[in-house]
XYZ file of C-alpha atoms in Angstrom:
292
model
C 215.090 114.130 95.969
C 216.496 110.789 94.959
C 214.128 108.124 93.154
C 214.364 104.570 93.717
C 215.477 102.354 91.096
C 215.918 98.658 91.195
C 215.686 98.836 95.147
C 218.769 101.222 95.335
C 218.852 105.223 95.600
C 219.733 106.957 92.410
C 221.446 110.200 92.577
C 219.857 113.179 90.995
C 220.845 114.261 87.576
C 222.287 117.675 86.155
C 219.741 120.092 84.489
C 220.425 120.228 80.766
C 222.089 123.115 79.407
C 219.833 125.544 77.560
C 221.276 127.017 74.243
C 222.580 130.193 74.143
C 223.012 130.338 77.909
C 226.287 130.847 79.562
C 227.859 127.495 80.333
C 231.066 128.763 81.410
C 231.985 132.155 82.874
C 235.464 132.627 83.532
C 236.225 136.430 84.717
C 239.648 137.930 85.257
C 241.093 134.821 85.637
C 245.056 135.348 86.914
C 247.517 132.561 87.407
C 250.765 132.829 89.153
C 253.474 129.768 89.362
C 256.789 129.907 91.157
C 256.580 133.300 91.405
C 255.907 133.911 87.635
C 252.814 135.549 86.381
C 251.640 133.230 83.537
C 248.232 134.764 83.015
C 246.455 138.003 83.804
C 243.013 139.025 84.056
C 241.760 136.621 81.163
C 238.190 136.604 80.969
C 235.811 134.455 78.520
C 232.523 133.037 78.244
C 230.948 129.947 76.406
C 227.402 129.340 75.761
C 225.598 125.942 74.801
C 225.742 125.305 71.339
C 229.046 126.974 70.339
C 232.722 126.060 70.244
C 235.340 128.514 71.455
C 238.986 127.822 70.295
C 241.955 129.184 72.674
C 244.861 129.872 70.394
C 248.259 131.564 70.497
C 252.108 130.888 70.551
C 253.737 128.319 72.900
C 254.041 129.920 76.298
C 250.915 132.055 75.733
C 248.824 130.659 78.510
C 246.238 128.751 76.555
C 246.603 125.595 78.563
C 246.831 127.434 82.091
C 243.746 129.130 80.982
C 241.902 125.835 80.374
C 243.118 123.873 83.599
C 241.967 127.209 85.162
C 238.786 126.749 83.869
C 238.540 123.110 84.621
C 239.482 123.795 88.386
C 242.940 121.940 88.065
C 244.959 125.005 88.166
C 244.623 127.228 91.328
C 244.088 130.906 90.818
C 245.634 133.883 91.963
C 242.688 135.880 91.119
C 239.142 135.849 89.206
C 236.359 133.516 89.419
C 235.042 130.826 87.367
C 231.401 129.767 86.983
C 230.043 126.559 85.269
C 226.272 126.641 84.834
C 225.993 129.526 86.795
C 227.621 128.289 89.836
C 231.159 128.916 91.239
C 233.392 126.009 90.360
C 234.350 125.805 94.366
C 230.499 125.144 95.214
C 230.447 121.948 93.053
C 231.143 118.713 94.293
C 233.935 116.681 92.302
C 231.269 114.295 91.109
C 228.527 116.775 90.179
C 231.309 118.449 88.119
C 232.275 115.514 86.390
C 228.608 115.001 85.549
C 228.568 118.668 83.863
C 232.219 118.945 82.356
C 234.428 116.388 80.503
C 238.288 117.310 80.478
C 240.831 116.066 77.979
C 244.142 117.080 79.238
C 247.353 117.700 76.728
C 249.203 114.967 78.660
C 246.726 112.082 78.974
C 249.196 109.298 78.880
C 247.961 105.706 80.231
C 250.696 103.666 81.764
C 248.735 100.812 83.263
C 247.982 97.698 80.944
C 244.147 98.919 80.764
C 242.371 97.861 77.337
C 241.180 100.795 75.331
C 237.707 99.580 76.076
C 238.478 99.821 79.867
C 239.721 103.368 79.431
C 236.530 104.489 77.669
C 234.575 102.912 80.109
C 236.147 105.097 82.857
C 234.294 108.016 81.323
C 231.086 106.650 82.485
C 232.324 106.566 86.157
C 230.448 109.862 86.928
C 227.123 108.211 86.224
C 227.417 105.138 88.690
C 224.304 104.620 90.748
C 222.059 107.202 88.293
C 219.823 106.463 85.556
C 222.102 107.338 83.248
C 224.398 104.177 84.097
C 222.118 102.233 82.156
C 223.320 104.251 78.982
C 226.809 102.603 79.862
C 227.343 100.085 76.877
C 225.676 102.316 74.537
C 227.885 105.397 75.421
C 230.913 103.318 75.081
C 230.129 101.628 71.920
C 229.355 104.719 70.141
C 232.411 106.420 71.726
C 234.534 103.590 70.075
C 232.919 103.855 66.572
C 233.144 107.432 66.418
C 236.813 107.801 67.169
C 237.523 104.878 64.710
C 238.908 102.781 67.477
C 236.441 99.681 67.433
C 239.048 97.278 66.315
C 241.578 98.417 68.785
C 238.889 97.794 71.894
C 241.050 94.831 73.228
C 244.375 96.261 72.860
C 246.498 97.357 75.900
C 246.709 100.995 75.599
C 250.652 101.232 75.944
C 251.059 99.116 73.276
C 249.244 101.957 70.790
C 250.832 104.413 68.722
C 250.375 108.101 70.158
C 247.746 109.024 67.871
C 245.678 105.847 68.751
C 246.470 106.532 72.643
C 245.168 110.182 71.713
C 241.931 108.815 70.191
C 241.265 106.357 72.992
C 241.486 109.362 75.638
C 239.230 111.468 73.399
C 236.636 108.314 73.037
C 236.684 108.170 77.245
C 235.537 112.343 76.983
C 232.547 111.338 74.235
C 231.459 108.418 76.450
C 231.158 110.682 79.537
C 228.347 112.821 77.726
C 228.617 115.701 79.636
C 227.427 118.989 78.324
C 230.730 120.746 78.769
C 234.033 119.672 76.656
C 237.322 121.406 77.752
C 239.746 119.900 75.395
C 243.584 120.544 75.486
C 245.368 120.223 71.749
C 243.194 117.098 70.931
C 244.467 117.079 67.624
C 248.349 117.294 68.542
C 249.243 113.528 68.086
C 246.751 112.864 64.973
C 247.082 112.418 61.371
C 245.109 115.115 58.862
C 242.137 112.671 58.886
C 241.703 112.206 62.652
C 242.202 115.723 63.170
C 239.179 116.879 61.042
C 237.329 113.762 62.817
C 237.916 115.258 66.419
C 236.785 118.759 65.335
C 233.942 117.620 63.542
C 232.763 115.766 66.651
C 233.214 118.749 68.839
C 231.423 120.797 66.121
C 228.382 118.154 66.138
C 228.414 118.077 69.957
C 227.983 121.785 70.035
C 225.660 121.472 67.330
C 223.404 119.267 69.821
C 223.803 121.984 72.440
C 226.923 121.288 74.241
C 229.554 123.932 74.920
C 233.081 123.205 73.749
C 236.314 124.999 74.388
C 239.395 123.541 72.538
C 243.272 124.643 72.888
C 244.380 124.498 69.138
C 247.878 125.373 67.501
C 246.349 124.986 63.753
C 244.915 128.424 62.916
C 242.991 126.537 59.858
C 241.317 124.152 62.074
C 240.311 126.870 64.531
C 239.162 129.112 61.352
C 237.136 126.151 60.085
C 235.397 124.759 63.284
C 234.980 127.539 66.160
C 232.306 130.177 66.399
C 234.448 132.171 68.487
C 238.103 132.523 68.897
C 240.217 134.108 71.875
C 243.676 135.006 70.857
C 246.215 134.572 73.662
C 249.796 136.465 73.975
C 252.111 136.641 77.175
C 249.486 135.371 79.335
C 246.689 137.818 78.213
C 243.888 137.790 76.016
C 244.831 140.039 73.157
C 241.599 139.568 70.747
C 238.271 137.656 71.254
C 235.711 137.292 68.524
C 234.402 135.293 65.438
C 237.307 133.722 63.298
C 236.993 136.658 60.863
C 237.240 139.377 63.245
C 240.684 137.816 65.342
C 242.488 136.112 62.387
C 243.953 139.061 60.680
C 247.191 138.916 58.861
C 248.279 141.899 60.895
C 247.296 140.441 64.347
C 248.724 137.161 63.740
C 252.060 138.774 62.245
C 252.578 140.477 65.263
C 251.353 138.003 67.805
C 253.168 134.968 66.160
C 256.068 136.870 64.695
C 255.398 135.382 61.597
C 254.085 137.056 58.202
C 250.621 135.402 56.943
C 248.616 135.687 53.948
C 244.734 135.406 54.961
C 242.999 133.898 51.900
C 239.395 132.788 50.992
C 239.075 129.072 49.470
C 237.640 129.542 46.117
C 235.221 126.726 46.424
C 234.213 126.438 49.910
C 234.988 129.783 50.953
C 236.927 128.667 54.027
C 239.363 131.367 55.631
C 242.983 129.977 54.974
C 246.036 131.110 56.788
C 249.122 130.760 54.937
C 252.806 131.567 56.435
C 254.605 133.757 53.875
C 257.779 131.701 53.095
C 261.013 133.379 51.943
C 262.759 130.256 50.724
C 264.347 130.484 47.316
C 262.312 127.691 46.119
C 259.008 129.062 47.239
C 260.011 132.553 45.765
C 260.969 130.697 42.424
C 257.952 128.545 42.253
C 255.826 132.062 42.797
C 257.648 133.637 40.125
C 257.069 130.750 37.764
C 253.430 130.537 38.413
C 253.042 134.399 38.150
C 254.845 134.266 34.744
C 252.709 131.648 33.213
C 249.615 133.654 34.407
C 251.007 136.710 32.211
């Protein structure tokens, strides 16, 4: 039942997610586009409090699977549930209060300021008690993404990385319990790649569910609780980073030999391509000689 605040009705708010309970359930997702099978029987689940990374070579179906989960991509088979309810049964406004989506192509071509773009993330909360958080949510998102100094700049005047951070700030300002991120680090420098994944990790630690498409296997290993590896439109491995990221599997899927190493200080898993360039071979030989 709606309550009355300030003389006008406020919409009912969604129930918060319970940590460890399924926030997203995607079952046997298949997608066919222009007669071509893009995705076949892909199933994943994401619980509140965890980060799931979708990885795989170009064209493997990662972004298609994410788009099917968001409801933006029509499915030829399978079912998607958000918070236990079929995605088709949510009204768009309700869905926007439960999941925030960062698309791979998030260009802004109209001359909005950065602050205006971030404020767009608050639209789902209009006429609810949570619209009282608008100023705080926008200010926090600008600070977290290191774009406060750009707040009055027109978005088309920014660099690609600055625009990407503005779009990510909009998602953070939305303050939903589920984040669906398609290659959020693609246009970013080293520092801001780490910042984005740290923020995603922090949101999961606070009880949110995060699904992120990544190309960088080291970022996936460092920040994901679980990884789904896709190849040719199918999930070929699904588990913890140590379970999925084996040299044999990565070599087979990416057609690139790699070495899996453990960082001597942090213990982090490192995936390093095996390079056959004569310069690398000479350097490796020199290092071996110095050790012997």
